[in-house]
XYZ file of C-alpha atoms in Angstrom:
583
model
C -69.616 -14.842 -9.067
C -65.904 -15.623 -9.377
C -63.215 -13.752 -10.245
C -60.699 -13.889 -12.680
C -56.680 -13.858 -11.659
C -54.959 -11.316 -14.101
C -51.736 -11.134 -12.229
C -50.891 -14.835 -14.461
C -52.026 -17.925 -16.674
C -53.096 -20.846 -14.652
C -50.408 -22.326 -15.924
C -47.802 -20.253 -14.754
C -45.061 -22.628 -13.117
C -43.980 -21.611 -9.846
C -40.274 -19.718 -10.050
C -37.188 -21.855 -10.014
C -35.670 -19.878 -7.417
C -32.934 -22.314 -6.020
C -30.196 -21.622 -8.663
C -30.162 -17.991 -7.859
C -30.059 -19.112 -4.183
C -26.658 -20.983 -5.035
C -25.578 -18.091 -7.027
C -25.955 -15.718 -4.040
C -24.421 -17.913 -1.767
C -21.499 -18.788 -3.264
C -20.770 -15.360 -4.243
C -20.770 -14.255 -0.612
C -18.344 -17.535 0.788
C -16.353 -16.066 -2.500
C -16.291 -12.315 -2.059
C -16.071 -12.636 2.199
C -15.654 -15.937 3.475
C -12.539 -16.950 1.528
C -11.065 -13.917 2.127
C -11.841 -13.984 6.036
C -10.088 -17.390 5.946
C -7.057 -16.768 3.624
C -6.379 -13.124 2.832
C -4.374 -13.890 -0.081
C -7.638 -15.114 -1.783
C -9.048 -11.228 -1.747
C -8.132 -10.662 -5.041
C -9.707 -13.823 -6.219
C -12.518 -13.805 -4.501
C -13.818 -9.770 -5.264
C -13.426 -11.251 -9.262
C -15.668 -14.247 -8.096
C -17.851 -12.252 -6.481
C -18.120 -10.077 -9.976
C -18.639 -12.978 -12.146
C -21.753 -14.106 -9.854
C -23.826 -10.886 -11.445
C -23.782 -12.141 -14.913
C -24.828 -15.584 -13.531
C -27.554 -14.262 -11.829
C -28.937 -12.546 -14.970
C -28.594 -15.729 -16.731
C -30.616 -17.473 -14.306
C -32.903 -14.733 -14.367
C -33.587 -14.885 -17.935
C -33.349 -18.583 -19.231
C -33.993 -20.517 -15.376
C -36.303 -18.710 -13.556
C -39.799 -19.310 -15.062
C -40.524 -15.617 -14.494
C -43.240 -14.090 -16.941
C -41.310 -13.282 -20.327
C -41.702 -9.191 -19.395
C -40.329 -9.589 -15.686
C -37.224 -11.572 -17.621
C -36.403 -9.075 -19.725
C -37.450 -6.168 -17.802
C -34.913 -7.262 -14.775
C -32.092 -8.424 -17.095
C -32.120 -5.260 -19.183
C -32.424 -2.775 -15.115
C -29.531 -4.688 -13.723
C -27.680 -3.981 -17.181
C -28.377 0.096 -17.594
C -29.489 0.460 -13.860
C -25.156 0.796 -12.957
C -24.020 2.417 -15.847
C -26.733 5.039 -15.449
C -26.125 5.750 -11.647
C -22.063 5.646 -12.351
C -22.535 9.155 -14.000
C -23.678 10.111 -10.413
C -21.000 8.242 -8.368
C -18.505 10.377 -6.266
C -14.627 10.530 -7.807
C -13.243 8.509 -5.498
C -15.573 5.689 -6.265
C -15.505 5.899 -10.035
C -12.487 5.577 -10.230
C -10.766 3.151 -7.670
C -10.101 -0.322 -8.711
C -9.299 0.442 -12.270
C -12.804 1.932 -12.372
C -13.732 -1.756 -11.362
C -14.433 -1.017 -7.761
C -18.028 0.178 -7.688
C -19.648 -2.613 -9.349
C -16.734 -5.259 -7.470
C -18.825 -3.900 -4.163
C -22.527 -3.411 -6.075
C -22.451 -7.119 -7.329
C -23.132 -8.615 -4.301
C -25.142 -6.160 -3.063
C -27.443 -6.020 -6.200
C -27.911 -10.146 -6.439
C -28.713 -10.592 -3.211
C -31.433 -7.382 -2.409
C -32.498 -9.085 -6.104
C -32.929 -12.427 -4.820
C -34.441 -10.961 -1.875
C -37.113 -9.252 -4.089
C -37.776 -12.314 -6.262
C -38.280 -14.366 -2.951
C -40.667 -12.027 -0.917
C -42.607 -10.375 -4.331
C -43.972 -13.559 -6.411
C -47.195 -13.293 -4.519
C -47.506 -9.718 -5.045
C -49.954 -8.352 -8.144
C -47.983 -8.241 -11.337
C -47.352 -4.434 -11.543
C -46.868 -3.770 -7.340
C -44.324 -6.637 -8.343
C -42.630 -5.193 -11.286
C -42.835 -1.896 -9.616
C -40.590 -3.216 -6.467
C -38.510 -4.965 -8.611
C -37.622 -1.416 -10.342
C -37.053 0.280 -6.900
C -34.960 -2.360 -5.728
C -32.778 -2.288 -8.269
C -32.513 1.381 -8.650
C -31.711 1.113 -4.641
C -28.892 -0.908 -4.551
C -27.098 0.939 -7.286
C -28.016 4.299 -5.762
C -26.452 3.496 -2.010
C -23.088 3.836 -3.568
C -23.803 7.416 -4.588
C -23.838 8.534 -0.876
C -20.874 7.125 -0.095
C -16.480 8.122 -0.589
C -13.436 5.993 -0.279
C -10.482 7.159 1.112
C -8.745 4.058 -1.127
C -8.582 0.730 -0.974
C -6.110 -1.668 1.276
C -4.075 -4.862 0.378
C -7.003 -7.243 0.392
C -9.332 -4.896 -1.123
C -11.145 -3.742 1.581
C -12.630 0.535 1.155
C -12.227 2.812 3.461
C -15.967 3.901 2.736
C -17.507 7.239 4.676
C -20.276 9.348 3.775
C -20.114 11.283 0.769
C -20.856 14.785 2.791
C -18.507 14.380 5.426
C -15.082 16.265 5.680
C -11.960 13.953 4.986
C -8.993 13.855 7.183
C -6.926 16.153 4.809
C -9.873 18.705 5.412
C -10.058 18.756 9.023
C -6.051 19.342 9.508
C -6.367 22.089 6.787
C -9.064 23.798 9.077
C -7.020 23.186 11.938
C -3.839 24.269 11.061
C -4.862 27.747 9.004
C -3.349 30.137 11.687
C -0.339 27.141 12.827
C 2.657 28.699 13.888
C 5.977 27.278 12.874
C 8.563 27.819 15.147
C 12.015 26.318 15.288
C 13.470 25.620 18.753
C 17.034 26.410 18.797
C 17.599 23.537 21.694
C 16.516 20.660 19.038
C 18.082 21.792 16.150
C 21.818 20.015 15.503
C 23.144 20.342 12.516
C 25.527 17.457 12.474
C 26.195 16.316 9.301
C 25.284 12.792 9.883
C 22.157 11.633 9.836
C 21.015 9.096 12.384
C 18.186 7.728 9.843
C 19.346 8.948 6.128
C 16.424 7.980 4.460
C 14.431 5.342 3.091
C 14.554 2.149 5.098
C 18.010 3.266 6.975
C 21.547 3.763 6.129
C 21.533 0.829 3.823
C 17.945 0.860 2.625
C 17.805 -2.597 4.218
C 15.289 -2.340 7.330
C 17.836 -3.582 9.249
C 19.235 -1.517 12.868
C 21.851 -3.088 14.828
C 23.181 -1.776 18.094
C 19.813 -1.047 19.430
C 18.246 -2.276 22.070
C 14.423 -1.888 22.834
C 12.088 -2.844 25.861
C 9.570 -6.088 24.856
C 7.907 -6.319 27.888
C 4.656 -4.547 27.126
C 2.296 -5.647 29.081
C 4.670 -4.564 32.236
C 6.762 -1.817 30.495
C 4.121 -0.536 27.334
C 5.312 1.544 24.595
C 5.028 5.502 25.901
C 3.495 7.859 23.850
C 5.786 11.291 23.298
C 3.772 12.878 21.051
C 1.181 12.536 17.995
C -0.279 15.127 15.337
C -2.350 15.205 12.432
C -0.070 15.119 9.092
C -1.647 15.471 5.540
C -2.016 12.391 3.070
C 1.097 10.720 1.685
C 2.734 7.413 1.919
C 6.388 8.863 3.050
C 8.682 7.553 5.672
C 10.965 9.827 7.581
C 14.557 10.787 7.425
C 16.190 11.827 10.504
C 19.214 14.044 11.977
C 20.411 16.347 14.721
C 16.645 15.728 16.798
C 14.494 16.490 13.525
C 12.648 14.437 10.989
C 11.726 15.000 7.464
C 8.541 13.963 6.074
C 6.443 14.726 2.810
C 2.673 15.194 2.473
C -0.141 16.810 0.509
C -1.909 19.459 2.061
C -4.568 20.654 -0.233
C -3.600 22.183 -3.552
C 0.189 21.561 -1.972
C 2.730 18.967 -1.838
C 4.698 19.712 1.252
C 8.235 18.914 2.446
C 7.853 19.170 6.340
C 10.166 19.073 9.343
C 9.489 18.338 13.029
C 10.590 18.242 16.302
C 11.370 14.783 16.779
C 11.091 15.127 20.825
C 7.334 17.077 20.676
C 6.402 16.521 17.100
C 6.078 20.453 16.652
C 6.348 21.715 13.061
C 9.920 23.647 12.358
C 9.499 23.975 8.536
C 7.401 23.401 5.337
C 8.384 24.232 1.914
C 5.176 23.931 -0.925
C 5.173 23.214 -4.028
C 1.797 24.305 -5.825
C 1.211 20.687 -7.341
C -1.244 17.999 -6.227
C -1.542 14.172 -6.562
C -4.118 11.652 -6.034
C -5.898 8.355 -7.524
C -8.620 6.726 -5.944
C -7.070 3.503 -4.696
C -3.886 4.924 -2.671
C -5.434 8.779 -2.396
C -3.414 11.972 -2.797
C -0.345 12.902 -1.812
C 3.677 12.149 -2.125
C 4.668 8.445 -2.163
C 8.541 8.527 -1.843
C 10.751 9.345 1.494
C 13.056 12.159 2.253
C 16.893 11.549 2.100
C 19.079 13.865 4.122
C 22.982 14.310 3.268
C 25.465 17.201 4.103
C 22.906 19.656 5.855
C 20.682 19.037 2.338
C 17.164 17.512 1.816
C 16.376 15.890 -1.210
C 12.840 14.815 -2.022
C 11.034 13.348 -5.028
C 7.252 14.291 -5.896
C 4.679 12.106 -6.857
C 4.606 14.111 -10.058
C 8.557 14.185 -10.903
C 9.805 17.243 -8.680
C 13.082 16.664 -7.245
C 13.783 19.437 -4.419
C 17.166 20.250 -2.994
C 16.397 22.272 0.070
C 18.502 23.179 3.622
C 17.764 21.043 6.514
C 18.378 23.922 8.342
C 15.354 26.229 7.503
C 13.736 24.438 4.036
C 14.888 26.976 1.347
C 15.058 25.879 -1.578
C 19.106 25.021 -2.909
C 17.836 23.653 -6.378
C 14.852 22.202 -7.989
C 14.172 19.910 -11.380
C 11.479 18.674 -13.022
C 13.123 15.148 -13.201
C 9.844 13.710 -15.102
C 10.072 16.154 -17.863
C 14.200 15.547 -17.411
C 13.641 11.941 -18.668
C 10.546 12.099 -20.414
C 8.659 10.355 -18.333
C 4.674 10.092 -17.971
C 3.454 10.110 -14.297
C 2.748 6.479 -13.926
C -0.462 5.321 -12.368
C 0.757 4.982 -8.413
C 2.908 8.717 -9.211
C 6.622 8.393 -8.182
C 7.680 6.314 -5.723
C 11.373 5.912 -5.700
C 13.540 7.822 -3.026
C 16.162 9.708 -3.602
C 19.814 8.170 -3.399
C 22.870 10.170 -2.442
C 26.218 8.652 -3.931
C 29.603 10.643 -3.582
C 28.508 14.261 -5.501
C 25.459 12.938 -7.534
C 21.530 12.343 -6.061
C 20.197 9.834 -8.551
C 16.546 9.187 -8.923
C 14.371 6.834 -10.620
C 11.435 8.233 -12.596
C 9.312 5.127 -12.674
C 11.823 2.707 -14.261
C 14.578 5.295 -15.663
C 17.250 6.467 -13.784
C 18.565 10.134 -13.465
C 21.470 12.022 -11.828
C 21.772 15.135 -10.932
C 25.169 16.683 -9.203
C 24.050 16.934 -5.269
C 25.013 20.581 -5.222
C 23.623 22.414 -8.428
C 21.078 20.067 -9.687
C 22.876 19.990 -13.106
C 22.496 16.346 -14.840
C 25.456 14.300 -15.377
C 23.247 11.117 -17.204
C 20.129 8.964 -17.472
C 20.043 5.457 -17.968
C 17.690 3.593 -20.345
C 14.260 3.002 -20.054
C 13.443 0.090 -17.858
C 9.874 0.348 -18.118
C 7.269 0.589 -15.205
C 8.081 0.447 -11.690
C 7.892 1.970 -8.447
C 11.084 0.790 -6.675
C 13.770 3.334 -5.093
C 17.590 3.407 -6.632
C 19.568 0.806 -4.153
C 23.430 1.116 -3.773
C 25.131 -2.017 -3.188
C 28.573 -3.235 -3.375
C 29.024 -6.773 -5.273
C 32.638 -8.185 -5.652
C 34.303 -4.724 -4.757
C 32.438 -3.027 -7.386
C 29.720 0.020 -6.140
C 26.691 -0.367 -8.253
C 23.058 1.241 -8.297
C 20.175 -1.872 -8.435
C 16.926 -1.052 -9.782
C 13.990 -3.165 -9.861
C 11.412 -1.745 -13.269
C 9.185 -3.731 -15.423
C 10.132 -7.604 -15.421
C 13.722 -6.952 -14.893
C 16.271 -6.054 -11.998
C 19.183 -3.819 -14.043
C 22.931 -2.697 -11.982
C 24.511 0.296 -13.262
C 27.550 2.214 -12.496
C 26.923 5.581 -9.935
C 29.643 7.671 -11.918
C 27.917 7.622 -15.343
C 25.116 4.903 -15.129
C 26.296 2.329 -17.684
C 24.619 -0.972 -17.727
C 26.564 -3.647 -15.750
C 23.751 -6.169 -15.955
C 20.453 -7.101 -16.359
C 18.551 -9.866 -15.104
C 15.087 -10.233 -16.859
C 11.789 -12.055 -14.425
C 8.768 -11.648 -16.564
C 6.968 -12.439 -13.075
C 9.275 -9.521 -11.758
C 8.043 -6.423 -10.331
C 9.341 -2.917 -10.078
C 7.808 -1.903 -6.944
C 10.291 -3.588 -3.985
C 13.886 -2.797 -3.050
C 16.021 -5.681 -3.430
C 18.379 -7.377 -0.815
C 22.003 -8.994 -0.370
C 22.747 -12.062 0.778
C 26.101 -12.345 3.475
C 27.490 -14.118 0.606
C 26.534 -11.176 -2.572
C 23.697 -12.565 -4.012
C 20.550 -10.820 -4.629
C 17.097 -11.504 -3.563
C 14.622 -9.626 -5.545
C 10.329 -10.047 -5.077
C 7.889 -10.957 -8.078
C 4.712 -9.174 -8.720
C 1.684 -9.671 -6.453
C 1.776 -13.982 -5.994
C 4.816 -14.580 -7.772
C 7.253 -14.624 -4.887
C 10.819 -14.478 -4.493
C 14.245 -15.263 -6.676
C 17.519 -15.248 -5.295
C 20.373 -14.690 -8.320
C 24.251 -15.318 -7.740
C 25.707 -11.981 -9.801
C 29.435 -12.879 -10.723
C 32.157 -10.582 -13.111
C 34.209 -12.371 -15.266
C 36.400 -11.843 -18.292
C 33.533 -11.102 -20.549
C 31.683 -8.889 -18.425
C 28.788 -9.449 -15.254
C 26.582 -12.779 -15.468
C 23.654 -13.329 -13.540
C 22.332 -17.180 -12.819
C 18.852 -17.651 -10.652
C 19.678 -19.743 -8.233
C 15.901 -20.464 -6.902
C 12.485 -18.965 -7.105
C 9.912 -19.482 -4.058
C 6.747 -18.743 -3.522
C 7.073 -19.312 0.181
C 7.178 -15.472 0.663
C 5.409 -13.430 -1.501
C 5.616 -9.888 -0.768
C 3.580 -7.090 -2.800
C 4.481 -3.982 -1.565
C 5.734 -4.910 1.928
C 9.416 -5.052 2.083
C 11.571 -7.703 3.559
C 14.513 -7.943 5.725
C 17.716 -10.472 5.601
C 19.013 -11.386 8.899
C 20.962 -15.030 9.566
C 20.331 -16.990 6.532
C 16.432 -15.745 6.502
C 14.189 -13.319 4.932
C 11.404 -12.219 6.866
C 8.748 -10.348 5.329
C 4.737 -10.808 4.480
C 3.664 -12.886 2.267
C 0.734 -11.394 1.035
C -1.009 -10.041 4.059
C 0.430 -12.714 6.764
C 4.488 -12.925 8.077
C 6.245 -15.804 6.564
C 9.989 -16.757 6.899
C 11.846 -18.401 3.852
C 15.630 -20.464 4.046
C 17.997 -18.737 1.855
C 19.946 -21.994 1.047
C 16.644 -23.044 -0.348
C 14.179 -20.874 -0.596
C 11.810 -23.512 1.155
C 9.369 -21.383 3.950
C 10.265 -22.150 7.685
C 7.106 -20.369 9.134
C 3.873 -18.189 8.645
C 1.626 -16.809 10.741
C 0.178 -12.825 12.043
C -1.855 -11.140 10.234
C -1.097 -7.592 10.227
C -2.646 -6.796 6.934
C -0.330 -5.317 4.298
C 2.303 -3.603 6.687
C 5.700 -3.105 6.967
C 8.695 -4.082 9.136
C 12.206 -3.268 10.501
C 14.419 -6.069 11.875
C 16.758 -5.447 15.283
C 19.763 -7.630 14.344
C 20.696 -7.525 17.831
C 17.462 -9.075 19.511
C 16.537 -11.016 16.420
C 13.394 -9.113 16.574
C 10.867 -7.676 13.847
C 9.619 -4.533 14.751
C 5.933 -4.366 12.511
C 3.195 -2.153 11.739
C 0.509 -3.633 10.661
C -1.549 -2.030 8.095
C -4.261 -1.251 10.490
C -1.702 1.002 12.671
C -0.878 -1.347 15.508
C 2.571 -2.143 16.702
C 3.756 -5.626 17.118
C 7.221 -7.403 17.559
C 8.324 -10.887 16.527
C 10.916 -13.166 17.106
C 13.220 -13.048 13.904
C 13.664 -16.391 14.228
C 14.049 -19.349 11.610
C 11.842 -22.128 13.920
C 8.937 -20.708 14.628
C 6.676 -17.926 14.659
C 6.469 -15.843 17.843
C 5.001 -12.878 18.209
C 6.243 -10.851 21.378
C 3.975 -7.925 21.738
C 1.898 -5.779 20.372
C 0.266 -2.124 21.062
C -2.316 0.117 19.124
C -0.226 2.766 17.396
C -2.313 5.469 14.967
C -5.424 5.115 12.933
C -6.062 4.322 10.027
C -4.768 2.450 6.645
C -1.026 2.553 7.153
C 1.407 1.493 4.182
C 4.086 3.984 5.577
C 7.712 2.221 6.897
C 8.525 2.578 10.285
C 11.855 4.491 11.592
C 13.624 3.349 14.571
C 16.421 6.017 16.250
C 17.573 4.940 19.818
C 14.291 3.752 21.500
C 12.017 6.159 20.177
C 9.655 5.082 16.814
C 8.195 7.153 14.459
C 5.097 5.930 12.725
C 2.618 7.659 10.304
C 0.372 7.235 8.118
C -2.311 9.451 5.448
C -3.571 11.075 8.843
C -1.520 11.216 11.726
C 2.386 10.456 13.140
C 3.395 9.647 16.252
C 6.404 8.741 18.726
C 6.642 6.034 20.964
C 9.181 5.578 23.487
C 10.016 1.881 24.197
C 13.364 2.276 26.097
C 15.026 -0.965 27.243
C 15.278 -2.417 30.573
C 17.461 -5.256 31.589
C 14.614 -6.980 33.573
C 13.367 -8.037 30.027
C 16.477 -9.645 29.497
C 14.787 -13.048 29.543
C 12.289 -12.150 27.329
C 14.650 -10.736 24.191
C 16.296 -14.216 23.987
C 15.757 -15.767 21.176
């Protein structure tokens, strides 16, 4: 007696499984090969690694030779399958990437455990068969319910951890319940100027001169003084008198904190009861302190502009400066610094600028609308004249500090409002293009009729995102994309690339020709700051964790931070290194 095969007609054709091999494969080279061997091609290659799904199902469906009812049955699981289990996703998943970023990471997940199935199951009986092809499915969409991201970095990498676990922000708010603030009287100076103002230094330019630091590290390592848990946020410090001024989110606060810059012990915190986060940078403040006349000023991520003492952190004034302009909370939250300028702090509330007077917080006037941008107000001084650049939309705009009128505008529609711009030695600004446009330099010149503005070049020999760039000796030196490049200024033509330190950021020591970097992974490096080669000098593990935060340089000692922890590093000089600083 013989039996009879139910699982399929005789004439069932074997399944055509070599197209979905090439899908799979091709999708993984896209979505982590490329990427491994350029960064820059991230982007590109997490979209190429999304547009494989829909291949696959095509393949599925039309190319396979499956029975009609496994066709149909898989096309229409991988279709509701991740819309169903995105009702169960955590926050932080749902929502990153533009609410892109869980099926960016489930496509190649899904095709390939779904390749995997079709490969290992077309033996199997027809319903075992169906069966695992159901559980697989349902398997590689449910993974990403037990999982959190603490955001995303430059290249699109997640910081993934288990859904259950505590986060950073959680463990320093258990920690720190019964904290005890106490200001030593020995550290506190209250000189009125500030050895690190703000934002990127005096000049908002990255650049120190007159400071010297040691670059020997394998013989003479930087020294660690101190380091402490510090809540979410993407501020920098200002510094004066032996204390620094930070901002971070600490729970259902946003916090305006000040430390011993010698032990890193708290001295101060003022709270306001407002909290920000999105899923791809997290929660928290994203602008820097700026300290002027014994006076903090800070800038929310929602639009609160605080005036408080140095001294002790009372408060000396406070606006809403988002309801002030009418401004929605853009996507990022506000970004821009403050900027002090004679007796007015002026702000920029995503691409519209506001002024308040320093000392009351009344305002004296508000430009126009620029649109969208992240980028902090930036005094500069072009042909005698003071004047307050801003970089919003597709445009960078100069207006007056005593009543913000419109000197000029200078329209990019590959612009971006999320850099600070630079000056040449001869007055020319350089100002950076959204992510892969690059860089423009424009010659700004006031005749009879008013200010022109003429571009002079655009490169894409350095394209910086949200890493900025320093001038130094006829140079810029920043990262272009996730890698340091150096660019000519005569030309704009790129003289080097090489490092990858992720998307970091930099300060440049004029006097050693030197780049002082943190890389976005928290590691210290330096590099020569010259227009040759590249060099890199040194470099030393730091802090943990995704760092975006600008480094701050005052004497030898460097502050770095990130969303979890800050530290201090002493990296004195010593003349036996004398050899080594050359350039």
């Amino acid at each position: 007696m013989t039996g009879t095969r139910i699982d399929a007609p005789s004439h069932q054709k074997p399944l055509r499984l070599w197209p979905g091999m090439v899908i799979v494969v091709l999708q993984w080279l896209a979505r982590f090969g490329a990427p491994f061997l350029e960064p820059e091609l991230a982007a590109y290659g997490a979209m190429g690694g999304l547009v494989a799904l829909p291949a696959l199902i095509i393949w599925w469906a039309f190319f396979s030779r499956a029975p009609h009812f496994d066709r149909w049955a898989g096309v229409i699981l991988m279709v509701v399958t991740p819309v169903a289990v995105s009702n169960l996703l955590h926050e932080s998943i749902a929502t990153a990437g533009m609410g892109f970023l869980f099926y960016l990471y489930l496509a190649p997940v899904l095709t390939l455990a779904f390749l995997v199935w079709a490969v290992t199951s077309h033996r199997l009986a027809r319903w075992p068969r169906r069966a695992m092809m159901a559980g697989t499915i349902l398997l590689a969409c449910l993974v990403w319910t037990l999982v959190r991201t603490g955001g995303i970095t430059g290249t699109f990498a997640s910081d993934f951890a288990w859904r259950w676990t505590e986060t950073p922000e959680e463990r320093l708010l258990a920690q720190t319940v019964d904290e005890k603030i106490v200001a030593p009287p020995a550290l506190i100076s209250m000189d009125l100027a500030a050895d690190w103002p703000g934002f990127r230094g005096a000049q908002r330019d990255g650049i120190i001169r007159g400071v010297r630091i040691e670059t020997d590290w394998s013989a003479y390592p930087p020294v660690e003084l101190w380091r402490r848990p510090i809540g979410p946020g993407w501020s920098s410090f200002a510094v004066r008198g032996g204390l620094l001024y930070t901002q971070e989110q600490r729970g259902d606060h946003e916090v305006v904190a000040c430390y011993s810059v010698k032990t890193g012990l708290p001295v101060w915190r003022h709270r306001d009861p407002l909290r920000f986060w999105e899923s791809n940078a997290g929660a928290g403040p994203r602008s820097t302190p700026t300290v002027n006349n014994g006076h903090v000023y800070t800038l929310g991520a929602t639009g609160i502009l605080n005036a408080l003492d140095a001294h002790d952190g009372t408060s000396v004034w406070s606006r809403d400066a988002a309801s002030d302009t009418g401004t929605e909370i853009p996507t990022w939250g506000f970004a821009g610094s403050p900027l002090v300028f004679d007796d007015v702090v002026i702000v920029a509330t995503a691409g519209t600028l506001i002024a308040y007077d320093r000392l009351t917080g009344e305002p004296r006037w508000t430009g126009p609308d620029g649109g969208a941008g992240y980028s902090s107000p930036h005094l500069v001084t072009i042909d005698g004249v003071p004047q307050i650049l801003l970089l919003s939309g597709s445009s960078a705009a100069s207006f007056t500090p005593d009543d913000g009128t419109l000197l000029w505008d200078h329209s990019w529609p590959g612009g971006s409002g999320i850099l600070q711009p630079a000056l040449t030695d001869d007055g020319d600004i350089l100002i950076g293009g959204a992510e892969g446009a690059g860089i423009r330099r424009i010659a700004v010149k006031r005749g009879p009729d008013g200010w022109t503005t003429q571009e002079r070049w655009t490169s894409t020999g350095l394209k910086p995102n949200f890493n900025d760039f320093a001038v130094h000796a006829g140079h810029a030196f920043g990262f272009d994309g996730s890698i340091l490049a150096s660019i000519d200024l005569q030309t704009g033509e790129r003289q080097w690339k090489g490092g990858r330190y992720g998307n970091g950021q930099l300060i440049l020591l004029a006097d050693q020709q030197l780049l002082l970097v943190l890389s976005e992974r928290g590691e210290l490096a330096l590099v020569k700051a010259t227009p040759d080669l590249f060099v890199e000098v040194a470099r030393s593990p730091a802090i943990e964790g995704k760092t975006w935060n600008h480094p701050v340089l005052i004497g030898d000692i460097v502050l770095v931070r990130n969303g979890q922890e800050m530290a201090a590093f002493n990296l004195s000089f010593r003349d036996t290194a004398s050899d080594i600083v050359s350039p």
